[in-house]
mmCIF file of C-alpha atoms in Angstrom:
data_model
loop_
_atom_site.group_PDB
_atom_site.id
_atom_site.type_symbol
_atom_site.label_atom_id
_atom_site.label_comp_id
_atom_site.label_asym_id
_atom_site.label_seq_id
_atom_site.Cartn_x
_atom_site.Cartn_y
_atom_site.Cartn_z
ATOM 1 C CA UNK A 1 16.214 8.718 6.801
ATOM 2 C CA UNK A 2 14.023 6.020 5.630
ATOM 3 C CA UNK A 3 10.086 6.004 5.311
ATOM 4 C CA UNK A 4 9.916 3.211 8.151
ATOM 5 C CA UNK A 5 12.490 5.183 10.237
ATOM 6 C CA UNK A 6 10.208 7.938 11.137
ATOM 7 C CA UNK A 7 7.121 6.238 11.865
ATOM 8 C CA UNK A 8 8.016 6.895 16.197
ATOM 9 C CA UNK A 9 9.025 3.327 16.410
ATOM 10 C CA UNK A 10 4.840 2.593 15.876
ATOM 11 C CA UNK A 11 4.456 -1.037 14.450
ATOM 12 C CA UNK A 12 2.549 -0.534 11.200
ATOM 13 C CA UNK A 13 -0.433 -2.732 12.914
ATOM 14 C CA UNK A 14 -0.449 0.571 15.452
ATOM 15 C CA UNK A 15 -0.903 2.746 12.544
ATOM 16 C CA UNK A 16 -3.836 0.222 11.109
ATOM 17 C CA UNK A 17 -5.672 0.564 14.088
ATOM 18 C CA UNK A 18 -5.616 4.162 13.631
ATOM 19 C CA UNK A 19 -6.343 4.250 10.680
ATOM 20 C CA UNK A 20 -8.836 1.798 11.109
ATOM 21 C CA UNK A 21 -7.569 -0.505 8.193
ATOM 22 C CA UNK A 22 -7.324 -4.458 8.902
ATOM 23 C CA UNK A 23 -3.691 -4.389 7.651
ATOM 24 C CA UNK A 24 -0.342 -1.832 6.564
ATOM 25 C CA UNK A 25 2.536 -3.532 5.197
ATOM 26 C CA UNK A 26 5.469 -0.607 5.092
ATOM 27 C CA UNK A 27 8.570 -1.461 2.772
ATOM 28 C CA UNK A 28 11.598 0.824 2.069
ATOM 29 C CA UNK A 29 11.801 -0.214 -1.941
ATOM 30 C CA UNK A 30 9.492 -3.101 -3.195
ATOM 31 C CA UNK A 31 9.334 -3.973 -6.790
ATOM 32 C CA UNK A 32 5.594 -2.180 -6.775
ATOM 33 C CA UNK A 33 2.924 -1.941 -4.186
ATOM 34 C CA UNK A 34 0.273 -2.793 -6.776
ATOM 35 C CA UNK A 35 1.880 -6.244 -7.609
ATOM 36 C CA UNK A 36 2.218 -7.033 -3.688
ATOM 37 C CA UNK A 37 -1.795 -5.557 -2.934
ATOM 38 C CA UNK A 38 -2.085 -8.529 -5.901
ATOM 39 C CA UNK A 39 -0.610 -11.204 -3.943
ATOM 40 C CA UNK A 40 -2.081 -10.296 -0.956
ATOM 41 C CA UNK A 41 -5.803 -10.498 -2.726
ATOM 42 C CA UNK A 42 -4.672 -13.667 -3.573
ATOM 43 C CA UNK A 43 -4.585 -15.150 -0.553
ATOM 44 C CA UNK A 44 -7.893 -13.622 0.753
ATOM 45 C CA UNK A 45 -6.153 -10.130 2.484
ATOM 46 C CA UNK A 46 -9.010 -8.002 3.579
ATOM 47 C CA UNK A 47 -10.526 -5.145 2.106
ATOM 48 C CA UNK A 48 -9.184 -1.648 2.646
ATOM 49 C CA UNK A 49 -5.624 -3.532 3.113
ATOM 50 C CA UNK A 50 -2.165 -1.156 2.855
ATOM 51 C CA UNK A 51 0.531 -1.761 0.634
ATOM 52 C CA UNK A 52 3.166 1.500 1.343
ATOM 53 C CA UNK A 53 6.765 2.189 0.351
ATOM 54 C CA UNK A 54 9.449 5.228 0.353
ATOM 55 C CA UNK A 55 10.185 3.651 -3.039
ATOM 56 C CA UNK A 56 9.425 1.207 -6.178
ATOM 57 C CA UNK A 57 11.781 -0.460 -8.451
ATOM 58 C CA UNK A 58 8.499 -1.477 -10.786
ATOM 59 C CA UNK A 59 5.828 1.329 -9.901
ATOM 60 C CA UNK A 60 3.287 1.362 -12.903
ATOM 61 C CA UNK A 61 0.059 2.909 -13.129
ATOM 62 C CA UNK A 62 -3.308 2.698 -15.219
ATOM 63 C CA UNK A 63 -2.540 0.916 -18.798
ATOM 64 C CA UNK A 64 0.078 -0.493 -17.631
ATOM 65 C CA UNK A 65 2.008 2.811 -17.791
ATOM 66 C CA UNK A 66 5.625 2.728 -16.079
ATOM 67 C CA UNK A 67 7.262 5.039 -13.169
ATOM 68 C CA UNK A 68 10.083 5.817 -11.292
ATOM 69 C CA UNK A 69 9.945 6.719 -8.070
ATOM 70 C CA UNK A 70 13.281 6.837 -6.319
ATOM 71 C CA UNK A 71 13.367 7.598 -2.883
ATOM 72 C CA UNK A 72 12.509 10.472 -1.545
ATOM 73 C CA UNK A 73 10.077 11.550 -4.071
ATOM 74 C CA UNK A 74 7.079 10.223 -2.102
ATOM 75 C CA UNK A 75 5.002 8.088 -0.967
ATOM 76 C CA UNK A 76 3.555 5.398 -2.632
ATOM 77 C CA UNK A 77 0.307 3.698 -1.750
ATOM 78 C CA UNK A 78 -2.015 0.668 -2.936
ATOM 79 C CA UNK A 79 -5.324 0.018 -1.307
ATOM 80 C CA UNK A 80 -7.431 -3.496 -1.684
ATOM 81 C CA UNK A 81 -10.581 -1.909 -2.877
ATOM 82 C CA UNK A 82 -14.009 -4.035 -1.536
ATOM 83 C CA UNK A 83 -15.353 -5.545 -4.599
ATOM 84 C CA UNK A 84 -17.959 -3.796 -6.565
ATOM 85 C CA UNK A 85 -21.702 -5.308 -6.025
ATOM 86 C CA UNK A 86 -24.022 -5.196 -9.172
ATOM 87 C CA UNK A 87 -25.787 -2.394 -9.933
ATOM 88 C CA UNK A 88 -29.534 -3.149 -9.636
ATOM 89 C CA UNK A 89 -28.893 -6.183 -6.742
#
């Protein structure tokens, strides 16, 4: 059974709202969800934006460091992070 399969037919914009996040996208396999939380800074997606999926065909992690995660190993996550303010402003 897939990841977006047992969600109780809830669109992910019903899970944002109770999760109070602006925006969940949910994806079976996607290349990786950091790559896609990319794009969507890109084009001005809100802070505290979800990127899920039951599984990545590119998941990497800090230095660049490469994964597999085949489904159903878990469940992988990226969150748009608010930007950091200067210290001392």
């Amino acid at each position: 059974m897939a990841l977006v399969d047992v969600w109780e037919g809830d669109a992910p914009s019903a899970w944002g709202v109770r999760w109070r996040v602006p925006r969940i996208e949910i994806h079976e396999t996607i290349g990786s969800t950091n790559d896609r939380a990319r794009e969507l800074a890109a084009v001005g997606a809100e802070a505290w934006t979800v990127v899920l999926a039951e599984a990545q065909s590119a998941g990497r992690g800090r230095g660049g460091r490469r994964w597999g995660s085949p489904p159903p190993t878990g469940l992988w996550m990226s969150v748009l992070a608010p930007p950091l303010e200067p210290v001392g402003r």
